[in-house]
Short mmCIF file of C-alpha atoms in Angstrom, two decimals:
data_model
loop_
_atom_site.label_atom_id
_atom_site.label_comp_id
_atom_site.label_asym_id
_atom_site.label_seq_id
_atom_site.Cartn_x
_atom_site.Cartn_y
_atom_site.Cartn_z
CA UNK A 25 -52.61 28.43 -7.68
CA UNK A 26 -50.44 26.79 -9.71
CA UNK A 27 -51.77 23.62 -12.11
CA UNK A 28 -48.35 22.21 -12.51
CA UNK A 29 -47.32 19.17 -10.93
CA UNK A 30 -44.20 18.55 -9.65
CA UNK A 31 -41.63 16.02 -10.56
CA UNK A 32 -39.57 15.11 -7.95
CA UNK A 33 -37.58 13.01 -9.83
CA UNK A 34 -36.79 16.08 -11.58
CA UNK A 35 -36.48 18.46 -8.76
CA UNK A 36 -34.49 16.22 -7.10
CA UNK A 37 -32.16 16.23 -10.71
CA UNK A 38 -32.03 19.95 -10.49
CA UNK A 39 -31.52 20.01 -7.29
CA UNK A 40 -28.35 17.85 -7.60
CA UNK A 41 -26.91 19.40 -10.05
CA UNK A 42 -27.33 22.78 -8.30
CA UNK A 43 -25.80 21.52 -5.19
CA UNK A 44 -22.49 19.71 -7.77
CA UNK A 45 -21.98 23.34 -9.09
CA UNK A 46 -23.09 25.70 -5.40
CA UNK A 47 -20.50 22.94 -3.13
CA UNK A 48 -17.99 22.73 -5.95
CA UNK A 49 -15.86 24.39 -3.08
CA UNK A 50 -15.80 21.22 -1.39
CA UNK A 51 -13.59 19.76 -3.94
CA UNK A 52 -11.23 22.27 -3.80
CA UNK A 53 -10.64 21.13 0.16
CA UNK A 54 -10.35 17.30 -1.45
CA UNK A 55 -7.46 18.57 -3.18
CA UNK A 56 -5.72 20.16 -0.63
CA UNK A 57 -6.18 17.29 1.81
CA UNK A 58 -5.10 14.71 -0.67
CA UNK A 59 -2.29 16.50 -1.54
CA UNK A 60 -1.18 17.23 2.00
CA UNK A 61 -1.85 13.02 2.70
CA UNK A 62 1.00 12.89 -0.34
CA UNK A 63 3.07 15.26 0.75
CA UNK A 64 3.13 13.21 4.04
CA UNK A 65 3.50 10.21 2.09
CA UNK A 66 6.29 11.28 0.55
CA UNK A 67 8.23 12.38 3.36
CA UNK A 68 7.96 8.91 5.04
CA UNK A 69 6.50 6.55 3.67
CA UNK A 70 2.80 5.13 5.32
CA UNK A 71 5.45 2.81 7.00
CA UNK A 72 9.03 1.39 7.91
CA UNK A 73 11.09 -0.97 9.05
CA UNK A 74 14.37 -2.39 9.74
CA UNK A 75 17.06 -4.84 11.00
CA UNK A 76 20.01 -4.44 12.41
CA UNK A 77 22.92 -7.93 12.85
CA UNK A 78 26.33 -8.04 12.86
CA UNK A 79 27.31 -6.54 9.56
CA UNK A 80 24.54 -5.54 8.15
CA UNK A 81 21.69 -2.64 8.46
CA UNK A 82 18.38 -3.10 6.21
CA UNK A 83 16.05 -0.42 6.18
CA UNK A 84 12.75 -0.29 3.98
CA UNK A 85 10.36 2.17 3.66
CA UNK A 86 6.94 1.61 2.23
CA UNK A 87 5.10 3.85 0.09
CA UNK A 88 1.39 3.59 -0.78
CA UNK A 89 -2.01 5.99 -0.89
CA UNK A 90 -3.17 4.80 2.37
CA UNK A 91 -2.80 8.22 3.90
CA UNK A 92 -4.43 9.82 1.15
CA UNK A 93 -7.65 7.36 1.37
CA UNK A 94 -7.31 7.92 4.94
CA UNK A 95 -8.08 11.78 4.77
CA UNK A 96 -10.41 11.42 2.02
CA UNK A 97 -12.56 9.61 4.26
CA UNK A 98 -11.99 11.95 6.91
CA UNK A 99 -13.22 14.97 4.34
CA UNK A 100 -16.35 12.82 3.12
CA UNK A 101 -17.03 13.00 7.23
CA UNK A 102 -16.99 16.56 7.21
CA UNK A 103 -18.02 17.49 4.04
CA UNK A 104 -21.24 15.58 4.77
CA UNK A 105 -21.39 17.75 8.26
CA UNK A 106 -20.94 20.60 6.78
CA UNK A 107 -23.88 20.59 4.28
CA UNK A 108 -26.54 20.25 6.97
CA UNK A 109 -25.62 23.33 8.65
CA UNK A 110 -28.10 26.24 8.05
CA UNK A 111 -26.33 28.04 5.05
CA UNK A 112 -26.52 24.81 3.22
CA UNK A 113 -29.70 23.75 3.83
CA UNK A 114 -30.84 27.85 2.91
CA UNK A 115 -29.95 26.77 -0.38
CA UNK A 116 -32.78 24.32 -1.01
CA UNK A 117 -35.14 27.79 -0.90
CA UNK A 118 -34.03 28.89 -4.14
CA UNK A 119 -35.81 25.46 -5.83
CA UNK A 120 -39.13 24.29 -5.03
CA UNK A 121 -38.45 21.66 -3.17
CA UNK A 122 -39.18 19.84 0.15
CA UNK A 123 -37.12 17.99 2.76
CA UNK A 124 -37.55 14.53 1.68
CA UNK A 125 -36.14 15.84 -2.21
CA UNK A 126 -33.59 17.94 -0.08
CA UNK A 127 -32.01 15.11 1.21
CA UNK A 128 -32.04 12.89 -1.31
CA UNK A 129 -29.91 15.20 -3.60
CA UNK A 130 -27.56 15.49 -0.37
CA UNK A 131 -27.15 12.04 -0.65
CA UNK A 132 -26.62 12.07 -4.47
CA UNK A 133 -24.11 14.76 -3.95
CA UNK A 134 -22.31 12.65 -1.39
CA UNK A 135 -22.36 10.08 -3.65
CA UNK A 136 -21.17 11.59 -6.16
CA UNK A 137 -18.56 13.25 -4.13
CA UNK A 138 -16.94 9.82 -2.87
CA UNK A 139 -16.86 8.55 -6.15
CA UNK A 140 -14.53 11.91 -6.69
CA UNK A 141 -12.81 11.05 -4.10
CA UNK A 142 -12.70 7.30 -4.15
CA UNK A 143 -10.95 7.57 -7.68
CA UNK A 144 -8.79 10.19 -7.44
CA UNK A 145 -7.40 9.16 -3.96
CA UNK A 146 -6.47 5.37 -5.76
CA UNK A 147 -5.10 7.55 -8.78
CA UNK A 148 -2.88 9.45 -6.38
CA UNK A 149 -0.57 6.41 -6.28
CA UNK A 150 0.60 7.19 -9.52
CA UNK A 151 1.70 10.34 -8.66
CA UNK A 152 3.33 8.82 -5.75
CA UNK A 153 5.49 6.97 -7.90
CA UNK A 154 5.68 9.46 -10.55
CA UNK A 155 7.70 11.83 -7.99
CA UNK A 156 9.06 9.14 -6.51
CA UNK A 157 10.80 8.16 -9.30
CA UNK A 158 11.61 11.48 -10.79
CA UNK A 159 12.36 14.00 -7.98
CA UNK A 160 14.09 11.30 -5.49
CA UNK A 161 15.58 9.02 -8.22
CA UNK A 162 14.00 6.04 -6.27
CA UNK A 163 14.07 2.28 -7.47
CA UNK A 164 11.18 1.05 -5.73
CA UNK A 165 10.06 -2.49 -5.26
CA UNK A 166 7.09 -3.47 -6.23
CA UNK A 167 4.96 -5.57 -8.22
CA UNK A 168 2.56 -4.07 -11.18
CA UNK A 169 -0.54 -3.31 -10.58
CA UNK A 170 -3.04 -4.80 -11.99
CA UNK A 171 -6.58 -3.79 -13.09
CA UNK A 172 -8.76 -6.02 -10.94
CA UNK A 173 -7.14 -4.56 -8.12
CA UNK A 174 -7.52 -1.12 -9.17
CA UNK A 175 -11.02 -1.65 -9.89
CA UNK A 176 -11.47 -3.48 -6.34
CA UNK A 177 -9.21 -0.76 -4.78
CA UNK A 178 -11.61 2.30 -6.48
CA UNK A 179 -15.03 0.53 -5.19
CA UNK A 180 -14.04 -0.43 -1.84
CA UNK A 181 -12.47 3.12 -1.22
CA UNK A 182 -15.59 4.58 -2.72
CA UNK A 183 -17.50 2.79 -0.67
CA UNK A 184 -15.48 3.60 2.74
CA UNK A 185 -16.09 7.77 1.95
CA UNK A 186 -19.88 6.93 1.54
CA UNK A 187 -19.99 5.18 4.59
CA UNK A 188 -17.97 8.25 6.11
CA UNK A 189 -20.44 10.41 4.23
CA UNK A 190 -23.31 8.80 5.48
CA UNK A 191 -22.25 8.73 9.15
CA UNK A 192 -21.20 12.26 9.20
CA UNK A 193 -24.59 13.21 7.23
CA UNK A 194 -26.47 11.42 10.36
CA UNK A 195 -24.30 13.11 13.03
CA UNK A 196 -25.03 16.51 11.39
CA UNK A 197 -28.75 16.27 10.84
CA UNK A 198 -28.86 15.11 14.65
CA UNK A 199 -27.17 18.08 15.79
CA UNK A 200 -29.66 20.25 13.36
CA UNK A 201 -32.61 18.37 15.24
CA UNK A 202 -31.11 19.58 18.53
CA UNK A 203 -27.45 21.39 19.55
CA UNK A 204 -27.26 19.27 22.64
CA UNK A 205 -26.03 16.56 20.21
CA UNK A 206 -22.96 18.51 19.61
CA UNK A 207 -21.92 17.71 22.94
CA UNK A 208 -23.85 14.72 23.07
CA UNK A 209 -22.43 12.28 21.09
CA UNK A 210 -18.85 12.77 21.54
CA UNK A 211 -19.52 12.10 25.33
CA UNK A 212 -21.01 8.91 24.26
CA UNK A 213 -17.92 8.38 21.78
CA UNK A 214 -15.32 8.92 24.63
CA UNK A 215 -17.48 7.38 27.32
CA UNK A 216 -17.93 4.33 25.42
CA UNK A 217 -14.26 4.10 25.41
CA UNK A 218 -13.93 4.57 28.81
CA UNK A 219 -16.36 2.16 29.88
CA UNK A 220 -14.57 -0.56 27.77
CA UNK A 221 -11.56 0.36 29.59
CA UNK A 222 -12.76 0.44 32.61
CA UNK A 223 -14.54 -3.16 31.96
CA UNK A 224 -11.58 -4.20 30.47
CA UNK A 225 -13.31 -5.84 27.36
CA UNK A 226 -12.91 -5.10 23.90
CA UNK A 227 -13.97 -1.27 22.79
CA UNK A 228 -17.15 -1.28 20.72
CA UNK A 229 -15.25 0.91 18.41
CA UNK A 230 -12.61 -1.59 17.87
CA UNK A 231 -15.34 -4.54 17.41
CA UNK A 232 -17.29 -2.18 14.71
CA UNK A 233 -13.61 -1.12 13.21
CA UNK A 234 -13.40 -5.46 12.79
CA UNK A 235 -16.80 -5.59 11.37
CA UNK A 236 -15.80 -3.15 8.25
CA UNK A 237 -11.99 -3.08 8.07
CA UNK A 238 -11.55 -6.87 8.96
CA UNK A 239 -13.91 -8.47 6.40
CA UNK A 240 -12.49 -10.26 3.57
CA UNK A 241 -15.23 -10.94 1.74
CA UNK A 242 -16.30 -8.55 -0.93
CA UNK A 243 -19.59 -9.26 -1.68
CA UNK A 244 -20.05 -9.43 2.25
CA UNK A 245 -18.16 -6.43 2.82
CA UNK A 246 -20.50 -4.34 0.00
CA UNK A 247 -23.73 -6.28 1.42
CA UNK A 248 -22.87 -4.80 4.77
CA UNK A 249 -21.74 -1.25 4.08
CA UNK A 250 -24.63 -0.39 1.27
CA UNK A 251 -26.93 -1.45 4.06
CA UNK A 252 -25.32 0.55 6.77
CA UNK A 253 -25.24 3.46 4.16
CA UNK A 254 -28.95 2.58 3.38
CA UNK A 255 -30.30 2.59 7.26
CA UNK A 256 -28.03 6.19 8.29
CA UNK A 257 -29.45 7.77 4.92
CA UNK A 258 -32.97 6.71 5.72
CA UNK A 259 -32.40 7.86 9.37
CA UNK A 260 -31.45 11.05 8.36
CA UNK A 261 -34.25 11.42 5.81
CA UNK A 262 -36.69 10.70 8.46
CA UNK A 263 -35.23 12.89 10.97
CA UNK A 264 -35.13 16.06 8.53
CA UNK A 265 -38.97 15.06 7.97
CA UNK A 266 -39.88 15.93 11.27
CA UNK A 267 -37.63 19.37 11.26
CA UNK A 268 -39.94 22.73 10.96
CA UNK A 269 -39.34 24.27 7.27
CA UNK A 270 -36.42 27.37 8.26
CA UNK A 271 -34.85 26.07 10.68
CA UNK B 23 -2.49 -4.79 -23.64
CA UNK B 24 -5.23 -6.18 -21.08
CA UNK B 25 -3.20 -4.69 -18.67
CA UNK B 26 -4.47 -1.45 -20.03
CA UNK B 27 -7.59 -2.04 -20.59
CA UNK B 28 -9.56 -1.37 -17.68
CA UNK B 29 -7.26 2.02 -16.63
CA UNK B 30 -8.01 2.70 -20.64
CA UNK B 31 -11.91 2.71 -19.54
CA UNK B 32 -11.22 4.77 -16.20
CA UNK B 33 -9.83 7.45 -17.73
CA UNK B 34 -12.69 7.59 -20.94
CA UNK B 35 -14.90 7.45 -17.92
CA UNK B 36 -13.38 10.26 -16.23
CA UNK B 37 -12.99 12.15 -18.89
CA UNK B 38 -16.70 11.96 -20.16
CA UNK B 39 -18.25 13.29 -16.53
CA UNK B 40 -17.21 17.13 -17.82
CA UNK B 41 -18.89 16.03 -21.04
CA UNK B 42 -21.88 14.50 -19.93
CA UNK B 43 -22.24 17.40 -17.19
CA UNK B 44 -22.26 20.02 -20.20
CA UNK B 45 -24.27 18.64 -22.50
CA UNK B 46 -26.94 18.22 -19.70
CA UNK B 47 -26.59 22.10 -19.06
CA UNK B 48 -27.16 22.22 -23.01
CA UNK B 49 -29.33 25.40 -23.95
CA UNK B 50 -28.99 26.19 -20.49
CA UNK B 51 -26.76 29.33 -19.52
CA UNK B 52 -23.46 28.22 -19.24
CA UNK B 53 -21.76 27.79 -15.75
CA UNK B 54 -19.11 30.31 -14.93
CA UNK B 55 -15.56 28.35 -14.50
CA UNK B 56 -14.31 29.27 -11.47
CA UNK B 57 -11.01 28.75 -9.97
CA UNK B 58 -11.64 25.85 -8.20
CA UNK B 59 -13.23 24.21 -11.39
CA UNK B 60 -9.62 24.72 -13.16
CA UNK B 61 -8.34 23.26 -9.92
CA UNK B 62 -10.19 20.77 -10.06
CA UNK B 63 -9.46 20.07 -13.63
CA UNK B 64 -5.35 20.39 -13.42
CA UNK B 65 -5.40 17.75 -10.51
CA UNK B 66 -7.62 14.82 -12.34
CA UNK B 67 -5.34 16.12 -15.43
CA UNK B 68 -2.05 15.41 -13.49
CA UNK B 69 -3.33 12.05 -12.01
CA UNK B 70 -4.89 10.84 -15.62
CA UNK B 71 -0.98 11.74 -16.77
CA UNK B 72 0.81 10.26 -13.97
CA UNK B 73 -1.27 7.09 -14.60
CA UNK B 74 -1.02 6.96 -18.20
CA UNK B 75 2.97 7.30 -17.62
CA UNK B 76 3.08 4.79 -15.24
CA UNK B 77 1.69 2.37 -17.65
CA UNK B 78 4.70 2.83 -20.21
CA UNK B 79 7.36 3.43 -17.76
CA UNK B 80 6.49 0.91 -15.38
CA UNK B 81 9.47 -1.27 -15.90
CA UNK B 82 12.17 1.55 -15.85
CA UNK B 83 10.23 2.83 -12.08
CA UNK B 84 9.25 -0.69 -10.59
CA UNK B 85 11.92 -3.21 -9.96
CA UNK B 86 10.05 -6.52 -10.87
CA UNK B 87 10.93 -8.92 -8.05
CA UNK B 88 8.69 -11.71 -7.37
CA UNK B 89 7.25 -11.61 -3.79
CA UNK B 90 7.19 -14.48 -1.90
CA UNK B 91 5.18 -15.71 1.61
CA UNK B 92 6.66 -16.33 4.50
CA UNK B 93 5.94 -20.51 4.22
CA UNK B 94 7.80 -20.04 0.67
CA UNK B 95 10.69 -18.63 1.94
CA UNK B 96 11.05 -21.45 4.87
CA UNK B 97 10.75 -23.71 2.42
CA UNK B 98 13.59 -22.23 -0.04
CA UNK B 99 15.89 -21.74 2.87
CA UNK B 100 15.34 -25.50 4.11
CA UNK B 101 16.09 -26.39 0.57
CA UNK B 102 19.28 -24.73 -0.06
CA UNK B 103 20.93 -25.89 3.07
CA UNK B 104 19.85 -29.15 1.92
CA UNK B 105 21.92 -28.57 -1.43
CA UNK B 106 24.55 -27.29 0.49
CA UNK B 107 24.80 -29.89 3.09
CA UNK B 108 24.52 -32.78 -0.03
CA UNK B 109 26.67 -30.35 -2.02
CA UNK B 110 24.47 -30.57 -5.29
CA UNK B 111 25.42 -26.98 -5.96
CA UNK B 112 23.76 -28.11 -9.30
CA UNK B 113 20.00 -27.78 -7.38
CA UNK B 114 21.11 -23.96 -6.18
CA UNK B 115 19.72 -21.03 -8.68
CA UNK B 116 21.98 -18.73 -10.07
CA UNK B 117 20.82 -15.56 -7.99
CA UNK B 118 21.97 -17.40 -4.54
CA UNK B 119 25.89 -17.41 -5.42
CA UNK B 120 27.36 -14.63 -4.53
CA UNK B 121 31.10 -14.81 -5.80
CA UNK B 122 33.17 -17.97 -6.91
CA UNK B 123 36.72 -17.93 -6.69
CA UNK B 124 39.23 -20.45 -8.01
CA UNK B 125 42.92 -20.45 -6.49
CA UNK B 126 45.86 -22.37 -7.24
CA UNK B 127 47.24 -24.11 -4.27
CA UNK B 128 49.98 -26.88 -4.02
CA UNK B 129 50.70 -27.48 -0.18
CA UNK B 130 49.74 -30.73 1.30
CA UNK B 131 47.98 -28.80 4.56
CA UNK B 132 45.17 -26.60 4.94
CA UNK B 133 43.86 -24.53 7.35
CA UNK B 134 41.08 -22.33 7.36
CA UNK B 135 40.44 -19.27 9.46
CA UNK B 136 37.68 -16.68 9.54
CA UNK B 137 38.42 -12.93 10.23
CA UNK B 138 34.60 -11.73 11.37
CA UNK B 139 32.67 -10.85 14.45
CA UNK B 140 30.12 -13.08 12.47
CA UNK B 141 29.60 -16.37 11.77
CA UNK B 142 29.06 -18.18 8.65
CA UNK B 143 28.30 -21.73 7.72
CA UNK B 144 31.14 -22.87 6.50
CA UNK B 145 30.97 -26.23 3.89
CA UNK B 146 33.80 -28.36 2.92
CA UNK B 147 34.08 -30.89 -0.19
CA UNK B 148 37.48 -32.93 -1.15
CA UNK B 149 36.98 -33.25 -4.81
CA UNK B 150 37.89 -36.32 -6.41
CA UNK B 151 41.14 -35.40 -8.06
CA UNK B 152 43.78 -33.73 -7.30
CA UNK B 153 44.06 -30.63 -9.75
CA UNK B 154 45.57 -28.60 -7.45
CA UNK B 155 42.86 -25.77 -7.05
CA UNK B 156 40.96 -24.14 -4.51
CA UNK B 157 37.33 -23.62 -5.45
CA UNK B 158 35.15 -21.24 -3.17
CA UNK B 159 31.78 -20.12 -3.52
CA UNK B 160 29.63 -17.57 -1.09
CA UNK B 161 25.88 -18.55 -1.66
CA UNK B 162 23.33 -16.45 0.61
CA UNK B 163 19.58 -16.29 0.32
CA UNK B 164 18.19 -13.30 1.54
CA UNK B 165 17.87 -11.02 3.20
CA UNK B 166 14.28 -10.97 2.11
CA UNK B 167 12.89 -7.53 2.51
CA UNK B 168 9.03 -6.54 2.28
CA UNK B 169 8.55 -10.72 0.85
CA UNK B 170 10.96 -9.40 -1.84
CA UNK B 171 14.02 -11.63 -1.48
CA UNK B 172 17.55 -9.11 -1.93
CA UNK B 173 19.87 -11.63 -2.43
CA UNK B 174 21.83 -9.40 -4.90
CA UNK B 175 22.19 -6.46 -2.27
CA UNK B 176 23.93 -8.57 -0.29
CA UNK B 177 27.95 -7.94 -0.91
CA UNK B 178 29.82 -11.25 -1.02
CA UNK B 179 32.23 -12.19 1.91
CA UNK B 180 36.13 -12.08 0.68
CA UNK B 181 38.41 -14.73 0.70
CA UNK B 182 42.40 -15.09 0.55
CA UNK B 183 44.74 -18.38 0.36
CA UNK B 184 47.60 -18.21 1.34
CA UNK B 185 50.47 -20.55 0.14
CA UNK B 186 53.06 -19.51 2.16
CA UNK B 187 50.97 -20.31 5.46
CA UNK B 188 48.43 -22.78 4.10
CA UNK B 189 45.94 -21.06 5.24
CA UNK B 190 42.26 -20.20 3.67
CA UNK B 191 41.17 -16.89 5.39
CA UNK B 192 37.18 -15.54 5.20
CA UNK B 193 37.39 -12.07 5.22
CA UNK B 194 34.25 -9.97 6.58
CA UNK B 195 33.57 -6.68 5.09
CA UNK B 196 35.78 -3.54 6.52
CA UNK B 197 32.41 -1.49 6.12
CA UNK B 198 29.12 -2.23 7.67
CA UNK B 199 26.73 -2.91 4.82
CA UNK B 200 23.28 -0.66 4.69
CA UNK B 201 20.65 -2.28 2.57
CA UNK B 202 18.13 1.11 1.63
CA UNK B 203 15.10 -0.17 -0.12
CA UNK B 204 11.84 1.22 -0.98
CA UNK B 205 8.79 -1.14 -1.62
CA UNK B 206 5.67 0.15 -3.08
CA UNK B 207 2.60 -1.73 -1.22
CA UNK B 208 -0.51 -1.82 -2.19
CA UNK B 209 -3.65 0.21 -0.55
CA UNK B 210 -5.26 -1.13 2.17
CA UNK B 211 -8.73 -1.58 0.49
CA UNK B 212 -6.56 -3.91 -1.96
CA UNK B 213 -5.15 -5.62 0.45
CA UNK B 214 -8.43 -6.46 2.65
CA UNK B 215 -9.17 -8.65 0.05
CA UNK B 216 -6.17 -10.50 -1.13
CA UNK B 217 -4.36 -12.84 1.04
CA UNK B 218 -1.30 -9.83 1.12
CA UNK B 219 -0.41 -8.86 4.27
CA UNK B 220 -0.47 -5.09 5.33
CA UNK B 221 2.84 -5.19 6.42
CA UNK B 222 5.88 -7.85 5.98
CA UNK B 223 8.24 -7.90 8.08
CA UNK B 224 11.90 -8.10 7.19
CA UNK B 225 13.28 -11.50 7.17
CA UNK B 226 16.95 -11.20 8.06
CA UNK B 227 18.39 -14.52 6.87
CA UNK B 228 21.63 -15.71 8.58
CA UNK B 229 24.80 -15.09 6.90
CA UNK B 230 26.52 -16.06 3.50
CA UNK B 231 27.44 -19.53 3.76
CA UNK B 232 30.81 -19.93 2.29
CA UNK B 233 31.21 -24.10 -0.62
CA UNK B 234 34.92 -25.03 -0.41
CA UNK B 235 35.56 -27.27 -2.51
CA UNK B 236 39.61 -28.84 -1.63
CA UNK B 237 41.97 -31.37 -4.04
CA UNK B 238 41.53 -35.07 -3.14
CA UNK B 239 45.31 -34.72 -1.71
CA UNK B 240 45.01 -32.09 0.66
CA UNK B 241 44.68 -32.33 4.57
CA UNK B 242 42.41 -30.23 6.35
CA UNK B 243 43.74 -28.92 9.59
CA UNK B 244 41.38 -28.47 12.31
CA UNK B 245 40.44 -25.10 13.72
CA UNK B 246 38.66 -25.45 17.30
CA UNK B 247 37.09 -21.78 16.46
CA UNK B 248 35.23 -23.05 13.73
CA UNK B 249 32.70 -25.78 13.03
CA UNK B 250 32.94 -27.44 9.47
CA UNK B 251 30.26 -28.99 8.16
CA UNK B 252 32.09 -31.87 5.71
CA UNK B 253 29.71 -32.49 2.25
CA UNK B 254 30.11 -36.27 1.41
CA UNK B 255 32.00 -37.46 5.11
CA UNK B 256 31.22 -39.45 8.09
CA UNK B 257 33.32 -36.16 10.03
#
């Protein structure tokens, strides 16, 4: 019998740093899908317009990382899936460990992970230009960035993949708990919508889309995803709790 | 140089997670760099570069244009018809005229035609002596594009006097003009929280408006296709 007792502050350390260097993978699928969101930015724009009189024909195209935040949030979604499925979660054998450390170096990882992404997708817009001005000789308009709003632009994407992260982590722990969520909660996804329609009032999913996307508050806005984050991490912990040990 | 700052202190930050990450694997047996590590490492390199060349370059890649709201521009465009219509051309910037042109004309009679599928407002001023020129400006604001207003894309209408008919003749453009522009927006988790919009749309101003300025002695003939508007008259 061993005499030792166990940190888990510092299992849970070793534990994240294992899972930074064993899912370092992950980041090599961040690159690809922020480099296909630039290639598609590139090709045109995130958006366009134009105007057409007597005489004259304006056309502008606008240029921006939106497409590459867009499908980094989309990977922190699946990246959190992915690492409750059973080869993942395997993993946490090689450490002494239990769930409740398990999952709280997931959610470090994820962290960690959206702050990966978070930054490099706002740093992407650089590039952007950088071939934009070099490869297709563009003179773009524009006014200069400044640092406040990269800083704001870095946190709030950040924050946006964790709240990805965390919603994906919760959908995959519920399908670990039982496989009739796989089916489960896309019916209730889809049926939602259909319901709406079919009611003819607002989607929920548009409502909770206003509730994030719509604020423009900050402080509000972090209050009220670090609290949604909070709540689907803690659901998840709890869930995973309650899971037998290999399974 | 505050400009830089903060960028300055993302990419220190950036650069000292490798650092940090090794020195806590210190003593420890080294991790074996992969592929996807140098991967990883190439793309934060190119970003970190892109960025850091964007911050000396910006000027040459950027066209600096002030952007504008949409109340700002119905406000500009109320004043310079205002100008126009009180013809204090003085009260007009620089970037809204287009072209002047100064002919010499000695006929008594004028007439003035315009050559275009389009119309244009069309202001006439008698000076107060007779020095026996023709002065006419095009002044245009807009189009703005993106809140960026493009009053220099705009090509300036032509215009021809003719002594042997007395005519003044506004000329449209044998080409159609394209306007091409590229606008670099800002991300929408910038622009959730500043009073930007995600998208503006083009505002397509109406066309050049053409400031002729007659001598005192000359008489205006009237042309039922066109509409003056008379700076400083009654008619």
């Amino acid at each position: 019998m061993s005499l030792t007792t166990a940190n888990p502050m510092e299992i849970i350390k070793k534990q994240f740093v294992f899972k930074l260097r064993a899912n370092i993978d992950a980041f090599s699928s961040l690159i690809g899908i922020q480099l296909l969101g630039l290639f598609f930015s590139l090709i045109g724009g995130v958006g366009s317009s134009g105007s057409f009189s007597s005489g004259l024909t304006i056309e502008a195209k606008y240029y921006s990382a939106d497409l590459v935040i867009v499908f980094s949030i989309i990977w922190g979604f699946v990246t959190a899936i992915t690492i409750t499925t059973k080869p993942y979660r395997n993993h946490d054998f090689t450490y002494i460990t239990n769930r409740t450390t398990s999952s709280v170096s997931n959610i470090l990882f994820l962290f960690a992970s959206s702050f990966i992404a978070g930054i490099t997708a706002m740093l992407s817009r650089y590039l952007l230009l950088m071939v934009e001005h070099f490869f297709y000789k563009q003179q773009l308009y524009g006014s200069l960035f400044t640092g406040k709003e990269f800083f704001i632009g870095v946190c709030v994407t950040v924050l946006y993949i964790s709240l990805a992260s965390s919603i994906g982590y919760l959908v995959g722990t519920l399908v670990q708990v039982h496989k009739i969520f796989v089916v489960f909660i896309p019916v209730l996804f889809i049926g939602a919508l259909i319901l709406d329609a079919i009611m003819q009032s607002e989607p929920f999913s548009t409502k909770l889309f206003a509730f994030y996307f719509m604020e423009s508050n900050l402080v509000l806005f972090i209050m009220k995803v670090l609290l949604t984050v909070t709540l689907l991490f803690l659901s998840s912990i709890s869930l995973l709790n309650r899971m037998e040990v290999r399974r | 140089m505050i400009r830089l700052l903060l960028p300055i202190i993302t990419i220190i930050f950036i650069i000292s997670i490798p650092i940090i990450f090794v020195k806590m694997s210190k003593g420890k047996k080294r991790i074996t760099v992969k592929v996807t590590h140098w991967l990883l490492y190439i793309y934060v390199g190119v970003l970190l570069l892109s960025m850091c060349l964007f911050l000396f370059l910006s000027n040459q890649m950027i066209e600096g244009r002030e952007r504008v709201s949409k109340d700002q521009i119905h406000a500009e465009i109320e004043e310079f018809h205002k100008a126009l219509r009180e013809g204090n051309l003085e009260k007009l910037a620089s970037q809204n005229l287009l072209k002047h042109s100064s002919f010499p004309y000695q006929q008594p009679t004028l007439k003035i035609n315009y050559d275009s599928t389009h119309y244009s407002q069309i202001y006439v001023e008698r000076k107060t002596i007779d020095d026996g020129m023709i002065d006419a400006y095009v002044y245009a604001h807009g189009p703005v594009i993106g809140g960026y207003v493009s009053t220099d894309r705009l090509k300036p209408l032509r215009i021809a006097v003719s002594d042997a008919d007395s005519t003044l003749t506004i000329l449209s453009h044998v080409e159609r003009q394209e306007i091409n522009v590229s606008i670099m927006k800002n991300e929408f988790p910038i622009n959730q929280f500043s009073n930007q919009t995600k998208f503006f749309d083009i505002e397509l101003h109406e066309e050049p408006a053409v400031y002729i300025q007659i001598p005192k002695g000359v008489e205006l003939i009237e042309n039922q296709d066109l509409d003056l508007i008379y700076v400083g008259e009654n008619s």
